[in-house]
């Protein structure tokens, strides 16, 4: 009985954990703007959490630098299954303007499975909300497969 109630509440309120893997902060600012009253992603149930252990969706921005790589992998290992990974902006996908630099060890797909990608430098808030909604749908499918 309680498991059904827990599952239905988790479905309606996916929690987001954000990892900056060396970004210029442009994508980070756009992600924060999605949570402000203007775009208000919280009306769809999305909440930012400060701990990967409470996350349902992990949003990664930045080109994955050599310094951030180990922290990224360690943090992703702390996120409970099932979860979705969203790459935010062009940097995690391709390295963008940083591609080919000695300090870059990306793309993100080299280190983890990416469920949803948001393109752009920097992506629009509307695109970020659409990607989060897509990740929430994928998360629900993963949970239903997990619980059988």
CSV table of N, CA, C and O in Angstrom, one decimal, residues 56-130:
chain,number,residue,atom,x,y,z
A,56,UNK,N,16.7,12.4,-8.8
A,56,UNK,CA,16.1,11.6,-9.8
A,56,UNK,C,16.7,11.9,-11.2
A,56,UNK,O,16.8,11.0,-12.1
A,57,UNK,N,17.0,13.1,-11.4
A,57,UNK,CA,17.5,13.6,-12.7
A,57,UNK,C,18.8,14.3,-12.4
A,57,UNK,O,18.9,15.2,-11.6
A,58,UNK,N,19.9,14.0,-13.2
A,58,UNK,CA,21.2,14.7,-13.0
A,58,UNK,C,21.4,15.5,-14.3
A,58,UNK,O,21.4,15.0,-15.4
A,59,UNK,N,21.6,16.8,-14.1
A,59,UNK,CA,21.9,17.7,-15.2
A,59,UNK,C,23.4,18.1,-15.1
A,59,UNK,O,23.9,18.6,-14.1
A,60,UNK,N,24.0,17.8,-16.3
A,60,UNK,CA,25.5,18.1,-16.3
A,60,UNK,C,25.7,19.2,-17.4
A,60,UNK,O,25.3,19.1,-18.5
A,61,UNK,N,26.5,20.2,-16.9
A,61,UNK,CA,26.9,21.3,-17.8
A,61,UNK,C,28.4,21.3,-17.9
A,61,UNK,O,29.1,20.9,-16.9
A,62,UNK,N,29.0,21.8,-19.0
A,62,UNK,CA,30.4,21.9,-19.1
A,62,UNK,C,31.0,20.8,-19.9
A,62,UNK,O,30.4,19.8,-20.2
A,63,UNK,N,32.2,21.0,-20.4
A,63,UNK,CA,32.9,20.1,-21.4
A,63,UNK,C,33.6,18.9,-20.7
A,63,UNK,O,34.3,18.2,-21.4
A,64,UNK,N,33.5,18.7,-19.5
A,64,UNK,CA,34.1,17.6,-18.7
A,64,UNK,C,35.6,17.8,-18.7
A,64,UNK,O,36.3,17.3,-19.6
A,65,UNK,N,36.1,18.6,-17.8
A,65,UNK,CA,37.5,18.8,-17.7
A,65,UNK,C,38.2,17.7,-17.0
A,65,UNK,O,37.6,16.9,-16.3
A,66,UNK,N,39.5,17.7,-17.1
A,66,UNK,CA,40.3,16.6,-16.4
A,66,UNK,C,40.1,16.7,-14.9
A,66,UNK,O,40.1,15.7,-14.3
A,67,UNK,N,40.0,17.9,-14.4
A,67,UNK,CA,39.8,18.1,-12.9
A,67,UNK,C,38.4,17.6,-12.5
A,67,UNK,O,38.3,17.1,-11.4
A,68,UNK,N,37.4,17.8,-13.3
A,68,UNK,CA,36.1,17.5,-12.9
A,68,UNK,C,35.7,16.1,-13.2
A,68,UNK,O,34.7,15.6,-12.6
A,69,UNK,N,36.4,15.4,-14.0
A,69,UNK,CA,36.0,14.0,-14.5
A,69,UNK,C,35.8,13.0,-13.3
A,69,UNK,O,34.8,12.4,-13.2
A,70,UNK,N,36.8,12.9,-12.4
A,70,UNK,CA,36.7,12.0,-11.3
A,70,UNK,C,35.6,12.4,-10.4
A,70,UNK,O,34.8,11.5,-9.9
A,71,UNK,N,35.4,13.6,-10.1
A,71,UNK,CA,34.3,14.1,-9.3
A,71,UNK,C,32.9,13.7,-9.9
A,71,UNK,O,32.0,13.4,-9.2
A,72,UNK,N,32.8,13.9,-11.2
A,72,UNK,CA,31.6,13.6,-11.9
A,72,UNK,C,31.3,12.1,-11.8
A,72,UNK,O,30.2,11.8,-11.4
A,73,UNK,N,32.2,11.3,-12.0
A,73,UNK,CA,32.0,9.8,-12.0
A,73,UNK,C,31.6,9.4,-10.5
A,73,UNK,O,30.7,8.6,-10.3
A,74,UNK,N,32.4,10.0,-9.5
A,74,UNK,CA,32.1,9.6,-8.1
A,74,UNK,C,30.7,10.1,-7.7
A,74,UNK,O,30.0,9.4,-7.0
A,75,UNK,N,30.3,11.3,-8.2
A,75,UNK,CA,29.0,11.8,-7.9
A,75,UNK,C,27.9,11.0,-8.5
A,75,UNK,O,26.9,10.7,-7.9
A,76,UNK,N,28.0,10.6,-9.8
A,76,UNK,CA,27.0,9.8,-10.5
A,76,UNK,C,26.9,8.4,-9.8
A,76,UNK,O,25.8,7.9,-9.8
A,77,UNK,N,27.9,7.9,-9.2
A,77,UNK,CA,27.8,6.6,-8.5
A,77,UNK,C,27.0,6.7,-7.3
A,77,UNK,O,26.5,5.7,-6.8
A,78,UNK,N,26.8,7.9,-6.7
A,78,UNK,CA,26.0,8.1,-5.5
A,78,UNK,C,24.5,8.3,-5.8
A,78,UNK,O,23.7,8.2,-4.9
A,79,UNK,N,24.1,8.5,-7.0
A,79,UNK,CA,22.7,8.7,-7.4
A,79,UNK,C,22.0,7.3,-7.4
A,79,UNK,O,22.4,6.4,-8.0
A,80,UNK,N,20.8,7.2,-6.7
A,80,UNK,CA,20.1,6.0,-6.6
A,80,UNK,C,19.5,5.6,-8.0
A,80,UNK,O,19.0,6.5,-8.7
A,81,UNK,N,19.4,4.4,-8.3
A,81,UNK,CA,18.8,3.9,-9.5
A,81,UNK,C,17.3,3.9,-9.3
A,81,UNK,O,16.8,3.6,-8.2
A,82,UNK,N,16.5,4.1,-10.3
A,82,UNK,CA,16.8,4.6,-11.6
A,82,UNK,C,17.0,6.1,-11.6
A,82,UNK,O,16.3,6.8,-10.8
A,83,UNK,N,17.8,6.6,-12.5
A,83,UNK,CA,17.9,8.0,-12.7
A,83,UNK,C,18.2,8.3,-14.1
A,83,UNK,O,18.5,7.4,-14.9
A,84,UNK,N,18.0,9.6,-14.5
A,84,UNK,CA,18.2,10.1,-15.9
A,84,UNK,C,19.4,11.1,-15.9
A,84,UNK,O,19.5,11.9,-14.9
A,85,UNK,N,20.1,11.1,-16.9
A,85,UNK,CA,21.2,12.1,-17.1
A,85,UNK,C,20.8,13.0,-18.2
A,85,UNK,O,20.5,12.5,-19.3
A,86,UNK,N,20.9,14.3,-18.0
A,86,UNK,CA,20.6,15.3,-19.0
A,86,UNK,C,21.9,16.1,-19.2
A,86,UNK,O,22.4,16.6,-18.3
A,87,UNK,N,22.3,16.2,-20.5
A,87,UNK,CA,23.5,17.0,-20.8
A,87,UNK,C,22.9,18.4,-21.2
A,87,UNK,O,22.1,18.5,-22.1
A,88,UNK,N,23.4,19.4,-20.6
A,88,UNK,CA,22.9,20.8,-20.8
A,88,UNK,C,23.9,21.6,-21.6
A,88,UNK,O,25.0,21.9,-21.2
A,89,UNK,N,23.5,22.0,-22.8
A,89,UNK,CA,24.3,22.8,-23.7
A,89,UNK,C,25.2,22.0,-24.6
A,89,UNK,O,25.2,20.7,-24.6
A,90,UNK,N,26.0,22.7,-25.4
A,90,UNK,CA,26.8,22.0,-26.4
A,90,UNK,C,28.1,21.4,-25.8
A,90,UNK,O,28.6,20.5,-26.4
A,91,UNK,N,28.6,21.9,-24.7
A,91,UNK,CA,29.8,21.5,-24.1
A,91,UNK,C,29.9,20.0,-23.7
A,91,UNK,O,30.8,19.3,-24.1
A,92,UNK,N,28.9,19.5,-23.0
A,92,UNK,CA,29.0,18.1,-22.6
A,92,UNK,C,28.8,17.2,-23.8
A,92,UNK,O,29.3,16.0,-23.8
A,93,UNK,N,28.2,17.6,-24.9
A,93,UNK,CA,28.0,16.8,-26.1
A,93,UNK,C,29.2,16.7,-26.9
A,93,UNK,O,29.6,15.7,-27.4
A,94,UNK,N,29.9,17.9,-27.1
A,94,UNK,CA,31.0,17.9,-28.1
A,94,UNK,C,32.2,18.6,-27.6
A,94,UNK,O,33.3,18.6,-28.3
A,95,UNK,N,32.2,19.3,-26.5
A,95,UNK,CA,33.3,20.1,-26.0
A,95,UNK,C,33.2,21.6,-26.5
A,95,UNK,O,33.9,22.4,-26.0
A,96,UNK,N,32.4,21.8,-27.5
A,96,UNK,CA,32.1,23.1,-28.1
A,96,UNK,C,33.4,23.8,-28.4
A,96,UNK,O,34.3,23.2,-29.0
A,97,UNK,N,33.6,25.0,-27.9
A,97,UNK,CA,34.8,25.8,-28.3
A,97,UNK,C,36.1,25.3,-27.5
A,97,UNK,O,37.2,25.6,-27.9
A,98,UNK,N,35.8,24.4,-26.5
A,98,UNK,CA,37.0,23.9,-25.8
A,98,UNK,C,37.5,22.5,-26.4
A,98,UNK,O,38.4,22.0,-25.9
A,99,UNK,N,36.8,22.0,-27.4
A,99,UNK,CA,37.2,20.7,-28.0
A,99,UNK,C,38.6,20.8,-28.5
A,99,UNK,O,39.1,21.7,-29.1
A,100,UNK,N,39.3,19.7,-28.1
A,100,UNK,CA,40.7,19.6,-28.6
A,100,UNK,C,41.7,20.2,-27.5
A,100,UNK,O,42.9,20.1,-27.7
A,101,UNK,N,41.2,20.8,-26.5
A,101,UNK,CA,42.1,21.4,-25.5
A,101,UNK,C,42.7,20.3,-24.6
A,101,UNK,O,42.1,19.2,-24.4
A,102,UNK,N,43.9,20.5,-24.2
A,102,UNK,CA,44.6,19.5,-23.3
A,102,UNK,C,43.8,19.3,-22.0
A,102,UNK,O,44.0,18.2,-21.3
A,103,UNK,N,43.0,20.2,-21.6
A,103,UNK,CA,42.3,20.1,-20.3
A,103,UNK,C,41.0,19.4,-20.4
A,103,UNK,O,40.3,19.2,-19.4
A,104,UNK,N,40.5,19.0,-21.6
A,104,UNK,CA,39.2,18.5,-21.7
A,104,UNK,C,39.2,17.0,-21.9
A,104,UNK,O,40.1,16.4,-22.6
A,105,UNK,N,38.4,16.3,-21.2
A,105,UNK,CA,38.3,14.8,-21.2
A,105,UNK,C,36.8,14.4,-21.5
A,105,UNK,O,36.4,13.4,-20.9
A,106,UNK,N,36.2,15.1,-22.3
A,106,UNK,CA,34.8,14.7,-22.7
A,106,UNK,C,34.8,14.0,-24.0
A,106,UNK,O,35.8,13.6,-24.5
A,107,UNK,N,33.6,13.8,-24.5
A,107,UNK,CA,32.3,14.2,-24.2
A,107,UNK,C,31.7,13.4,-23.0
A,107,UNK,O,32.3,12.4,-22.5
A,108,UNK,N,30.6,13.9,-22.5
A,108,UNK,CA,29.9,13.2,-21.3
A,108,UNK,C,29.6,11.8,-21.6
A,108,UNK,O,29.8,10.9,-20.7
A,109,UNK,N,29.2,11.4,-22.8
A,109,UNK,CA,28.9,10.0,-23.1
A,109,UNK,C,30.1,9.1,-23.0
A,109,UNK,O,29.9,7.9,-22.9
A,110,UNK,N,31.3,9.6,-22.9
A,110,UNK,CA,32.5,8.8,-22.6
A,110,UNK,C,32.4,8.2,-21.2
A,110,UNK,O,33.0,7.2,-20.9
A,111,UNK,N,31.8,8.9,-20.3
A,111,UNK,CA,31.8,8.6,-18.9
A,111,UNK,C,30.5,8.1,-18.3
A,111,UNK,O,30.4,7.5,-17.3
A,112,UNK,N,29.4,8.4,-19.0
A,112,UNK,CA,28.1,7.9,-18.5
A,112,UNK,C,27.1,7.9,-19.7
A,112,UNK,O,27.3,8.5,-20.7
A,113,UNK,N,26.0,7.1,-19.5
A,113,UNK,CA,24.9,7.1,-20.5
A,113,UNK,C,24.2,8.4,-20.4
A,113,UNK,O,23.8,8.8,-19.3
A,114,UNK,N,23.9,9.1,-21.5
A,114,UNK,CA,23.1,10.3,-21.5
A,114,UNK,C,21.7,10.0,-22.0
A,114,UNK,O,21.6,9.5,-23.1
A,115,UNK,N,20.7,10.3,-21.2
A,115,UNK,CA,19.3,10.0,-21.6
A,115,UNK,C,18.8,11.1,-22.5
A,115,UNK,O,18.1,10.9,-23.5
A,116,UNK,N,19.0,12.4,-22.2
A,116,UNK,CA,18.5,13.5,-22.9
A,116,UNK,C,19.6,14.6,-23.1
A,116,UNK,O,20.3,14.9,-22.2
A,117,UNK,N,19.6,15.1,-24.3
A,117,UNK,CA,20.6,16.2,-24.6
A,117,UNK,C,19.9,17.5,-24.9
A,117,UNK,O,18.9,17.4,-25.7
A,118,UNK,N,20.3,18.6,-24.4
A,118,UNK,CA,19.8,19.9,-24.8
A,118,UNK,C,20.9,20.6,-25.5
A,118,UNK,O,21.9,20.9,-24.9
A,119,UNK,N,20.7,20.9,-26.7
A,119,UNK,CA,21.7,21.6,-27.5
A,119,UNK,C,21.6,23.1,-27.3
A,119,UNK,O,20.7,23.7,-26.8
A,120,UNK,N,22.7,23.8,-27.8
A,120,UNK,CA,22.7,25.2,-27.7
A,120,UNK,C,23.8,25.8,-26.8
A,120,UNK,O,24.3,25.1,-25.9
A,121,UNK,N,24.2,27.0,-27.1
A,121,UNK,CA,25.2,27.6,-26.3
A,121,UNK,C,24.7,29.1,-26.1
A,121,UNK,O,25.0,29.9,-26.9
A,122,UNK,N,24.0,29.3,-25.1
A,122,UNK,CA,23.4,28.5,-24.1
A,122,UNK,C,21.9,28.1,-24.5
A,122,UNK,O,21.3,28.9,-25.3
A,123,UNK,N,21.5,27.0,-24.0
A,123,UNK,CA,20.1,26.6,-24.4
A,123,UNK,C,19.0,27.5,-23.8
A,123,UNK,O,19.2,28.1,-22.7
A,124,UNK,N,17.9,27.7,-24.5
A,124,UNK,CA,16.8,28.5,-24.0
A,124,UNK,C,16.1,27.8,-22.8
A,124,UNK,O,16.1,26.6,-22.8
A,125,UNK,N,15.6,28.6,-21.9
A,125,UNK,CA,14.9,28.0,-20.8
A,125,UNK,C,13.7,27.0,-21.2
A,125,UNK,O,13.5,26.0,-20.6
A,126,UNK,N,13.0,27.4,-22.3
A,126,UNK,CA,12.0,26.5,-22.8
A,126,UNK,C,12.5,25.2,-23.2
A,126,UNK,O,11.8,24.1,-23.0
A,127,UNK,N,13.7,25.1,-23.8
A,127,UNK,CA,14.3,23.9,-24.3
A,127,UNK,C,14.7,23.0,-23.0
A,127,UNK,O,14.6,21.8,-23.0
A,128,UNK,N,15.2,23.7,-22.0
A,128,UNK,CA,15.6,23.0,-20.8
A,128,UNK,C,14.4,22.4,-20.1
A,128,UNK,O,14.4,21.2,-19.7
A,129,UNK,N,13.3,23.1,-20.0
A,129,UNK,CA,12.0,22.6,-19.4
A,129,UNK,C,11.5,21.4,-20.2
A,129,UNK,O,11.1,20.4,-19.7
A,130,UNK,N,11.6,21.5,-21.6
A,130,UNK,CA,11.2,20.4,-22.4
A,130,UNK,C,12.0,19.1,-22.2
A,130,UNK,O,11.6,18.0,-22.1
